[in-house]
Amino acid sequence: MVSAFLCLLCWVGAVPDAWAQAANGSPGPVQLSAEAIQSIADLKQKAFAASQTGQFEQAEVYWSQLIEYWPDEAALWSNRGNVRVSQNKLTEALADYNQAIALAPDEPDPYLNRGAALEGLGRWQEAIADYTHVLAINPKDAAAYNNRGNARAGQGNWAAALEDHQKAVELDPKFAFARVNAALASYQLGDTEGAIREFRNLTRRYPNFADARAALTAALWVAGQPGEAESNW
Protein backbone atom coordinates (compact mmCIF):
# COMPACT_ATOMS: atom_id res chain seq x y z
CA MET A 1 0.00 0.00 0.00
CA VAL A 2 1.00 3.62 -0.35
CA SER A 3 2.37 5.36 2.69
CA ALA A 4 0.50 7.86 4.83
CA PHE A 5 0.53 11.56 4.11
CA LEU A 6 2.12 14.11 6.41
CA CYS A 7 1.52 17.81 6.93
CA LEU A 8 4.14 20.51 7.36
CA LEU A 9 3.27 24.07 8.31
CA CYS A 10 5.00 27.12 6.88
CA TRP A 11 5.21 29.68 9.68
CA VAL A 12 4.66 33.29 8.66
CA GLY A 13 6.01 34.75 11.90
CA ALA A 14 6.16 38.43 12.71
CA VAL A 15 8.44 41.17 11.47
CA PRO A 16 11.11 41.47 14.18
CA ASP A 17 10.73 44.55 16.34
CA ALA A 18 14.13 45.86 15.36
CA TRP A 19 13.16 45.86 11.69
CA ALA A 20 9.99 47.78 12.42
CA GLN A 21 11.85 50.20 14.69
CA ALA A 22 14.43 50.83 12.02
CA ALA A 23 11.77 51.43 9.40
CA ASN A 24 10.10 53.97 11.70
CA GLY A 25 13.37 55.66 12.63
CA SER A 26 13.03 54.53 16.25
CA PRO A 27 16.04 53.45 18.31
CA GLY A 28 16.52 49.69 18.68
CA PRO A 29 19.15 46.99 18.96
CA VAL A 30 19.64 46.93 15.17
CA GLN A 31 19.51 49.99 12.93
CA LEU A 32 18.68 49.31 9.29
CA SER A 33 17.94 51.69 6.48
CA ALA A 34 14.55 51.75 4.81
CA GLU A 35 16.23 50.22 1.76
CA ALA A 36 17.60 47.36 3.86
CA ILE A 37 14.18 46.74 5.39
CA GLN A 38 12.65 46.56 1.90
CA SER A 39 15.42 44.24 0.72
CA ILE A 40 14.75 41.88 3.62
CA ALA A 41 10.99 41.97 2.96
CA ASP A 42 11.64 41.13 -0.70
CA LEU A 43 13.91 38.27 0.35
CA LYS A 44 11.17 36.90 2.62
CA GLN A 45 8.68 37.00 -0.27
CA LYS A 46 11.14 35.13 -2.48
CA ALA A 47 11.66 32.54 0.25
CA PHE A 48 7.93 31.87 0.58
CA ALA A 49 7.44 31.80 -3.21
CA ALA A 50 10.30 29.34 -3.73
CA SER A 51 9.03 27.16 -0.87
CA GLN A 52 5.50 27.07 -2.29
CA THR A 53 6.58 26.33 -5.87
CA GLY A 54 8.87 23.43 -5.04
CA GLN A 55 12.18 25.28 -5.55
CA PHE A 56 13.44 23.90 -2.27
CA GLU A 57 17.17 24.26 -2.83
CA GLN A 58 16.79 27.95 -3.70
CA ALA A 59 14.31 28.44 -0.86
CA GLU A 60 16.89 27.05 1.57
CA VAL A 61 19.36 29.68 0.37
CA TYR A 62 16.81 32.45 0.94
CA TRP A 63 15.85 31.24 4.42
CA SER A 64 19.54 30.93 5.33
CA GLN A 65 20.13 34.51 4.23
CA LEU A 66 17.21 35.67 6.35
CA ILE A 67 18.57 33.77 9.34
CA GLU A 68 21.86 35.64 8.92
CA TYR A 69 19.93 38.91 9.18
CA TRP A 70 17.85 37.78 12.17
CA PRO A 71 19.04 34.60 13.91
CA ASP A 72 16.61 35.03 16.81
CA GLU A 73 13.47 34.75 14.64
CA ALA A 74 12.08 31.25 15.28
CA ALA A 75 9.85 31.19 12.18
CA LEU A 76 12.87 31.47 9.89
CA TRP A 77 14.48 28.38 11.39
CA SER A 78 11.23 26.41 11.22
CA ASN A 79 10.65 27.34 7.58
CA ARG A 80 14.20 26.43 6.58
CA GLY A 81 13.61 23.12 8.31
CA ASN A 82 10.56 22.57 6.11
CA VAL A 83 12.45 23.00 2.84
CA ARG A 84 15.20 20.76 4.17
CA VAL A 85 12.62 18.05 4.91
CA SER A 86 11.41 18.45 1.33
CA GLN A 87 14.98 17.70 0.19
CA ASN A 88 15.21 14.74 2.60
CA LYS A 89 17.82 16.58 4.68
CA LEU A 90 16.17 15.28 7.81
CA THR A 91 19.04 15.61 10.28
CA GLU A 92 19.67 19.22 9.23
CA ALA A 93 15.94 19.94 9.41
CA LEU A 94 15.77 18.50 12.91
CA ALA A 95 18.52 20.88 14.04
CA ASP A 96 16.53 23.81 12.59
CA TYR A 97 13.35 22.79 14.39
CA ASN A 98 15.24 22.35 17.65
CA GLN A 99 16.52 25.91 17.30
CA ALA A 100 13.03 27.22 16.49
CA ILE A 101 11.64 25.51 19.59
CA ALA A 102 14.46 26.89 21.75
CA LEU A 103 13.58 30.39 20.54
CA ALA A 104 9.78 30.00 20.75
CA PRO A 105 8.90 27.09 23.06
CA ASP A 106 5.20 28.01 23.24
CA GLU A 107 4.60 28.00 19.46
CA PRO A 108 3.01 24.80 18.10
CA ASP A 109 4.24 24.90 14.48
CA PRO A 110 7.88 23.86 14.99
CA TYR A 111 6.77 20.93 17.16
CA LEU A 112 4.46 19.74 14.38
CA ASN A 113 7.19 20.15 11.80
CA ARG A 114 9.82 18.48 13.98
CA GLY A 115 7.46 15.54 14.39
CA ALA A 116 7.42 15.09 10.61
CA ALA A 117 11.23 15.07 10.49
CA LEU A 118 11.35 12.55 13.34
CA GLU A 119 8.93 10.33 11.43
CA GLY A 120 11.20 10.46 8.42
CA LEU A 121 14.00 9.21 10.67
CA GLY A 122 11.79 6.41 12.02
CA ARG A 123 11.74 7.92 15.52
CA TRP A 124 8.04 7.26 15.97
CA GLN A 125 7.66 7.73 19.72
CA GLU A 126 9.46 11.07 19.69
CA ALA A 127 7.25 12.20 16.82
CA ILE A 128 4.14 11.15 18.74
CA ALA A 129 5.36 13.15 21.73
CA ASP A 130 5.71 16.27 19.57
CA TYR A 131 2.24 15.89 18.05
CA THR A 132 0.74 15.27 21.48
CA HIS A 133 2.41 18.47 22.68
CA VAL A 134 0.81 20.37 19.78
CA LEU A 135 -2.59 18.97 20.77
CA ALA A 136 -2.03 20.08 24.36
CA ILE A 137 -1.63 23.62 22.99
CA ASN A 138 -4.50 23.32 20.50
CA PRO A 139 -6.81 20.31 20.93
CA LYS A 140 -8.51 21.12 17.61
CA ASP A 141 -5.41 20.90 15.42
CA ALA A 142 -6.45 18.49 12.67
CA ALA A 143 -2.95 18.35 11.17
CA ALA A 144 -1.50 17.18 14.49
CA TYR A 145 -4.07 14.38 14.72
CA ASN A 146 -3.35 13.37 11.13
CA ASN A 147 0.40 13.28 11.66
CA ARG A 148 0.15 11.49 15.01
CA GLY A 149 -1.97 8.89 13.28
CA ASN A 150 0.79 8.44 10.71
CA ALA A 151 3.40 7.95 13.44
CA ARG A 152 1.19 5.40 15.17
CA ALA A 153 0.78 3.63 11.84
CA GLY A 154 4.57 3.60 11.58
CA GLN A 155 4.59 1.67 14.87
CA GLY A 156 2.03 -0.76 13.46
CA ASN A 157 -0.66 0.52 15.84
CA TRP A 158 -3.35 0.76 13.19
CA ALA A 159 -6.29 1.00 15.59
CA ALA A 160 -4.83 4.08 17.29
CA ALA A 161 -3.87 5.47 13.88
CA LEU A 162 -7.45 5.11 12.65
CA GLU A 163 -8.76 6.88 15.75
CA ASP A 164 -6.43 9.84 15.16
CA HIS A 165 -7.22 10.08 11.44
CA GLN A 166 -10.94 9.94 12.11
CA LYS A 167 -10.57 12.73 14.67
CA ALA A 168 -8.72 14.82 12.07
CA VAL A 169 -11.60 14.30 9.62
CA GLU A 170 -14.13 15.15 12.33
CA LEU A 171 -12.34 18.44 12.96
CA ASP A 172 -11.88 19.20 9.26
CA PRO A 173 -14.24 17.23 6.98
CA LYS A 174 -12.52 18.63 3.87
CA PHE A 175 -9.10 17.36 5.00
CA ALA A 176 -8.60 14.96 2.09
CA PHE A 177 -5.24 13.62 3.26
CA ALA A 178 -6.72 12.68 6.63
CA ARG A 179 -9.58 10.90 4.89
CA VAL A 180 -7.29 8.83 2.69
CA ASN A 181 -5.09 8.05 5.71
CA ALA A 182 -8.16 6.89 7.65
CA ALA A 183 -9.08 4.64 4.75
CA LEU A 184 -5.54 3.25 4.66
CA ALA A 185 -5.77 2.44 8.36
CA SER A 186 -9.15 0.77 7.82
CA TYR A 187 -7.61 -1.29 5.04
CA GLN A 188 -4.79 -2.43 7.32
CA LEU A 189 -7.38 -3.42 9.94
CA GLY A 190 -9.09 -5.69 7.43
CA ASP A 191 -11.93 -3.47 6.21
CA THR A 192 -10.98 -3.83 2.55
CA GLU A 193 -14.49 -3.13 1.23
CA GLY A 194 -14.92 0.00 3.32
CA ALA A 195 -11.47 1.30 2.41
CA ILE A 196 -12.01 0.78 -1.31
CA ARG A 197 -15.38 2.51 -1.05
CA GLU A 198 -13.75 5.53 0.59
CA PHE A 199 -10.92 5.60 -1.97
CA ARG A 200 -13.55 5.61 -4.73
CA ASN A 201 -15.46 8.42 -3.02
CA LEU A 202 -12.29 10.47 -2.78
CA THR A 203 -11.30 9.95 -6.41
CA ARG A 204 -14.80 10.94 -7.53
CA ARG A 205 -14.80 14.04 -5.36
CA TYR A 206 -11.20 14.97 -6.16
CA PRO A 207 -10.44 13.59 -9.65
CA ASN A 208 -6.90 14.99 -9.59
CA PHE A 209 -6.07 13.62 -6.13
CA ALA A 210 -3.26 11.33 -7.25
CA ASP A 211 -2.62 9.89 -3.79
CA ALA A 212 -6.19 8.63 -3.38
CA ARG A 213 -6.11 7.19 -6.89
CA ALA A 214 -2.83 5.40 -6.14
CA ALA A 215 -4.29 3.95 -2.94
CA LEU A 216 -7.41 2.79 -4.82
CA THR A 217 -5.29 1.18 -7.53
CA ALA A 218 -3.14 -0.68 -5.01
CA ALA A 219 -6.14 -1.89 -3.00
CA LEU A 220 -7.96 -3.12 -6.11
CA TRP A 221 -4.86 -4.93 -7.34
CA VAL A 222 -4.40 -6.74 -4.03
CA ALA A 223 -8.14 -7.54 -4.00
CA GLY A 224 -7.73 -9.39 -7.29
CA GLN A 225 -9.31 -6.77 -9.54
CA PRO A 226 -6.38 -5.94 -11.87
CA GLY A 227 -8.60 -4.68 -14.69
CA GLU A 228 -10.27 -2.02 -12.58
CA ALA A 229 -6.96 -1.28 -10.89
CA GLU A 230 -5.33 -0.51 -14.24
CA SER A 231 -8.28 1.64 -15.31
CA ASN A 232 -7.79 3.82 -12.23
CA TRP A 233 -4.05 4.27 -12.66
Tab-separated table of C-alpha atoms in Angstrom:
chain	number	residue	atom	x	y	z
A	1	MET	CA	0.000	0.000	0.000
A	2	VAL	CA	1.004	3.618	-0.348
A	3	SER	CA	2.374	5.361	2.692
A	4	ALA	CA	0.504	7.855	4.826
A	5	PHE	CA	0.532	11.556	4.111
A	6	LEU	CA	2.120	14.110	6.415
A	7	CYS	CA	1.520	17.809	6.932
A	8	LEU	CA	4.138	20.513	7.364
A	9	LEU	CA	3.270	24.074	8.306
A	10	CYS	CA	5.001	27.121	6.881
A	11	TRP	CA	5.206	29.677	9.682
A	12	VAL	CA	4.664	33.288	8.664
A	13	GLY	CA	6.011	34.745	11.897
A	14	ALA	CA	6.157	38.426	12.708
A	15	VAL	CA	8.444	41.171	11.468
A	16	PRO	CA	11.112	41.466	14.184
A	17	ASP	CA	10.726	44.550	16.344
A	18	ALA	CA	14.133	45.856	15.364
A	19	TRP	CA	13.164	45.865	11.687
A	20	ALA	CA	9.993	47.778	12.421
A	21	GLN	CA	11.850	50.196	14.686
A	22	ALA	CA	14.432	50.833	12.017
A	23	ALA	CA	11.766	51.433	9.395
A	24	ASN	CA	10.104	53.970	11.702
A	25	GLY	CA	13.366	55.660	12.635
A	26	SER	CA	13.032	54.527	16.255
A	27	PRO	CA	16.043	53.447	18.308
A	28	GLY	CA	16.521	49.690	18.677
A	29	PRO	CA	19.147	46.995	18.959
A	30	VAL	CA	19.642	46.931	15.168
A	31	GLN	CA	19.507	49.990	12.934
A	32	LEU	CA	18.677	49.306	9.292
A	33	SER	CA	17.941	51.693	6.479
A	34	ALA	CA	14.545	51.748	4.809
A	35	GLU	CA	16.230	50.216	1.755
A	36	ALA	CA	17.599	47.363	3.859
A	37	ILE	CA	14.176	46.744	5.385
A	38	GLN	CA	12.649	46.557	1.896
A	39	SER	CA	15.422	44.244	0.719
A	40	ILE	CA	14.750	41.876	3.618
A	41	ALA	CA	10.994	41.973	2.964
A	42	ASP	CA	11.637	41.126	-0.697
A	43	LEU	CA	13.906	38.265	0.349
A	44	LYS	CA	11.173	36.896	2.618
A	45	GLN	CA	8.680	37.004	-0.272
A	46	LYS	CA	11.144	35.132	-2.475
A	47	ALA	CA	11.662	32.536	0.253
A	48	PHE	CA	7.931	31.871	0.576
A	49	ALA	CA	7.443	31.802	-3.207
A	50	ALA	CA	10.303	29.341	-3.732
A	51	SER	CA	9.029	27.162	-0.874
A	52	GLN	CA	5.505	27.072	-2.287
A	53	THR	CA	6.578	26.326	-5.873
A	54	GLY	CA	8.873	23.435	-5.037
A	55	GLN	CA	12.181	25.275	-5.546
A	56	PHE	CA	13.438	23.896	-2.266
A	57	GLU	CA	17.172	24.262	-2.827
A	58	GLN	CA	16.794	27.946	-3.700
A	59	ALA	CA	14.313	28.436	-0.855
A	60	GLU	CA	16.885	27.050	1.571
A	61	VAL	CA	19.360	29.680	0.366
A	62	TYR	CA	16.810	32.448	0.942
A	63	TRP	CA	15.852	31.242	4.420
A	64	SER	CA	19.542	30.927	5.327
A	65	GLN	CA	20.135	34.512	4.227
A	66	LEU	CA	17.208	35.674	6.345
A	67	ILE	CA	18.568	33.767	9.344
A	68	GLU	CA	21.858	35.638	8.921
A	69	TYR	CA	19.927	38.907	9.183
A	70	TRP	CA	17.853	37.784	12.174
A	71	PRO	CA	19.039	34.596	13.911
A	72	ASP	CA	16.606	35.034	16.814
A	73	GLU	CA	13.467	34.748	14.642
A	74	ALA	CA	12.085	31.249	15.275
A	75	ALA	CA	9.853	31.187	12.179
A	76	LEU	CA	12.871	31.472	9.887
A	77	TRP	CA	14.482	28.384	11.395
A	78	SER	CA	11.228	26.413	11.218
A	79	ASN	CA	10.652	27.345	7.584
A	80	ARG	CA	14.199	26.429	6.584
A	81	GLY	CA	13.610	23.115	8.310
A	82	ASN	CA	10.557	22.571	6.109
A	83	VAL	CA	12.448	23.001	2.841
A	84	ARG	CA	15.197	20.760	4.172
A	85	VAL	CA	12.619	18.055	4.913
A	86	SER	CA	11.407	18.446	1.327
A	87	GLN	CA	14.980	17.700	0.187
A	88	ASN	CA	15.208	14.740	2.598
A	89	LYS	CA	17.816	16.581	4.675
A	90	LEU	CA	16.170	15.283	7.814
A	91	THR	CA	19.042	15.610	10.282
A	92	GLU	CA	19.671	19.217	9.234
A	93	ALA	CA	15.937	19.943	9.414
A	94	LEU	CA	15.773	18.497	12.911
A	95	ALA	CA	18.516	20.883	14.037
A	96	ASP	CA	16.531	23.807	12.586
A	97	TYR	CA	13.346	22.790	14.391
A	98	ASN	CA	15.243	22.354	17.650
A	99	GLN	CA	16.524	25.906	17.303
A	100	ALA	CA	13.034	27.224	16.491
A	101	ILE	CA	11.644	25.508	19.594
A	102	ALA	CA	14.457	26.885	21.747
A	103	LEU	CA	13.576	30.394	20.543
A	104	ALA	CA	9.780	30.002	20.754
A	105	PRO	CA	8.898	27.088	23.056
A	106	ASP	CA	5.201	28.007	23.237
A	107	GLU	CA	4.595	28.004	19.465
A	108	PRO	CA	3.014	24.796	18.101
A	109	ASP	CA	4.236	24.897	14.485
A	110	PRO	CA	7.877	23.862	14.995
A	111	TYR	CA	6.769	20.928	17.163
A	112	LEU	CA	4.457	19.737	14.385
A	113	ASN	CA	7.191	20.149	11.796
A	114	ARG	CA	9.824	18.481	13.982
A	115	GLY	CA	7.464	15.544	14.388
A	116	ALA	CA	7.425	15.093	10.609
A	117	ALA	CA	11.232	15.068	10.491
A	118	LEU	CA	11.349	12.546	13.335
A	119	GLU	CA	8.926	10.325	11.429
A	120	GLY	CA	11.201	10.460	8.418
A	121	LEU	CA	13.998	9.212	10.666
A	122	GLY	CA	11.786	6.412	12.020
A	123	ARG	CA	11.740	7.916	15.516
A	124	TRP	CA	8.042	7.258	15.974
A	125	GLN	CA	7.662	7.727	19.717
A	126	GLU	CA	9.462	11.065	19.694
A	127	ALA	CA	7.250	12.199	16.815
A	128	ILE	CA	4.139	11.150	18.735
A	129	ALA	CA	5.360	13.152	21.731
A	130	ASP	CA	5.714	16.267	19.568
A	131	TYR	CA	2.237	15.888	18.055
A	132	THR	CA	0.739	15.271	21.481
A	133	HIS	CA	2.414	18.469	22.675
A	134	VAL	CA	0.807	20.373	19.782
A	135	LEU	CA	-2.591	18.972	20.773
A	136	ALA	CA	-2.034	20.080	24.359
A	137	ILE	CA	-1.633	23.616	22.995
A	138	ASN	CA	-4.496	23.322	20.503
A	139	PRO	CA	-6.815	20.306	20.927
A	140	LYS	CA	-8.509	21.117	17.612
A	141	ASP	CA	-5.405	20.898	15.425
A	142	ALA	CA	-6.452	18.490	12.670
A	143	ALA	CA	-2.949	18.355	11.171
A	144	ALA	CA	-1.498	17.183	14.489
A	145	TYR	CA	-4.071	14.384	14.723
A	146	ASN	CA	-3.353	13.369	11.126
A	147	ASN	CA	0.401	13.284	11.656
A	148	ARG	CA	0.151	11.495	15.005
A	149	GLY	CA	-1.972	8.887	13.278
A	150	ASN	CA	0.792	8.435	10.714
A	151	ALA	CA	3.395	7.949	13.444
A	152	ARG	CA	1.188	5.396	15.170
A	153	ALA	CA	0.782	3.631	11.839
A	154	GLY	CA	4.571	3.595	11.582
A	155	GLN	CA	4.587	1.671	14.869
A	156	GLY	CA	2.031	-0.758	13.463
A	157	ASN	CA	-0.658	0.516	15.843
A	158	TRP	CA	-3.348	0.765	13.187
A	159	ALA	CA	-6.295	1.001	15.585
A	160	ALA	CA	-4.830	4.080	17.286
A	161	ALA	CA	-3.873	5.470	13.877
A	162	LEU	CA	-7.447	5.114	12.651
A	163	GLU	CA	-8.756	6.879	15.747
A	164	ASP	CA	-6.434	9.839	15.158
A	165	HIS	CA	-7.216	10.085	11.444
A	166	GLN	CA	-10.944	9.943	12.110
A	167	LYS	CA	-10.568	12.729	14.671
A	168	ALA	CA	-8.724	14.819	12.073
A	169	VAL	CA	-11.598	14.295	9.624
A	170	GLU	CA	-14.132	15.149	12.326
A	171	LEU	CA	-12.339	18.444	12.965
A	172	ASP	CA	-11.884	19.201	9.256
A	173	PRO	CA	-14.243	17.226	6.983
A	174	LYS	CA	-12.517	18.632	3.871
A	175	PHE	CA	-9.103	17.359	4.999
A	176	ALA	CA	-8.602	14.957	2.090
A	177	PHE	CA	-5.236	13.622	3.262
A	178	ALA	CA	-6.716	12.678	6.632
A	179	ARG	CA	-9.584	10.900	4.886
A	180	VAL	CA	-7.285	8.829	2.692
A	181	ASN	CA	-5.089	8.048	5.705
A	182	ALA	CA	-8.159	6.893	7.652
A	183	ALA	CA	-9.083	4.642	4.746
A	184	LEU	CA	-5.544	3.250	4.658
A	185	ALA	CA	-5.773	2.437	8.364
A	186	SER	CA	-9.152	0.767	7.817
A	187	TYR	CA	-7.611	-1.292	5.037
A	188	GLN	CA	-4.794	-2.431	7.317
A	189	LEU	CA	-7.376	-3.424	9.943
A	190	GLY	CA	-9.092	-5.689	7.430
A	191	ASP	CA	-11.930	-3.470	6.208
A	192	THR	CA	-10.982	-3.831	2.552
A	193	GLU	CA	-14.486	-3.135	1.234
A	194	GLY	CA	-14.925	0.004	3.319
A	195	ALA	CA	-11.470	1.303	2.414
A	196	ILE	CA	-12.009	0.779	-1.313
A	197	ARG	CA	-15.384	2.506	-1.053
A	198	GLU	CA	-13.748	5.532	0.590
A	199	PHE	CA	-10.921	5.599	-1.969
A	200	ARG	CA	-13.549	5.613	-4.726
A	201	ASN	CA	-15.456	8.424	-3.019
A	202	LEU	CA	-12.287	10.471	-2.780
A	203	THR	CA	-11.299	9.950	-6.408
A	204	ARG	CA	-14.798	10.944	-7.530
A	205	ARG	CA	-14.797	14.044	-5.356
A	206	TYR	CA	-11.196	14.974	-6.157
A	207	PRO	CA	-10.439	13.585	-9.649
A	208	ASN	CA	-6.896	14.993	-9.594
A	209	PHE	CA	-6.074	13.618	-6.126
A	210	ALA	CA	-3.259	11.332	-7.253
A	211	ASP	CA	-2.620	9.890	-3.789
A	212	ALA	CA	-6.188	8.635	-3.375
A	213	ARG	CA	-6.107	7.192	-6.888
A	214	ALA	CA	-2.826	5.397	-6.143
A	215	ALA	CA	-4.294	3.950	-2.945
A	216	LEU	CA	-7.406	2.786	-4.815
A	217	THR	CA	-5.294	1.182	-7.531
A	218	ALA	CA	-3.136	-0.680	-5.009
A	219	ALA	CA	-6.137	-1.890	-2.999
A	220	LEU	CA	-7.959	-3.117	-6.108
A	221	TRP	CA	-4.865	-4.930	-7.336
A	222	VAL	CA	-4.403	-6.742	-4.026
A	223	ALA	CA	-8.142	-7.536	-4.000
A	224	GLY	CA	-7.726	-9.394	-7.289
A	225	GLN	CA	-9.306	-6.770	-9.541
A	226	PRO	CA	-6.378	-5.939	-11.872
A	227	GLY	CA	-8.596	-4.684	-14.688
A	228	GLU	CA	-10.271	-2.023	-12.581
A	229	ALA	CA	-6.957	-1.277	-10.888
A	230	GLU	CA	-5.333	-0.507	-14.238
A	231	SER	CA	-8.283	1.643	-15.309
A	232	ASN	CA	-7.787	3.824	-12.235
A	233	TRP	CA	-4.048	4.269	-12.663
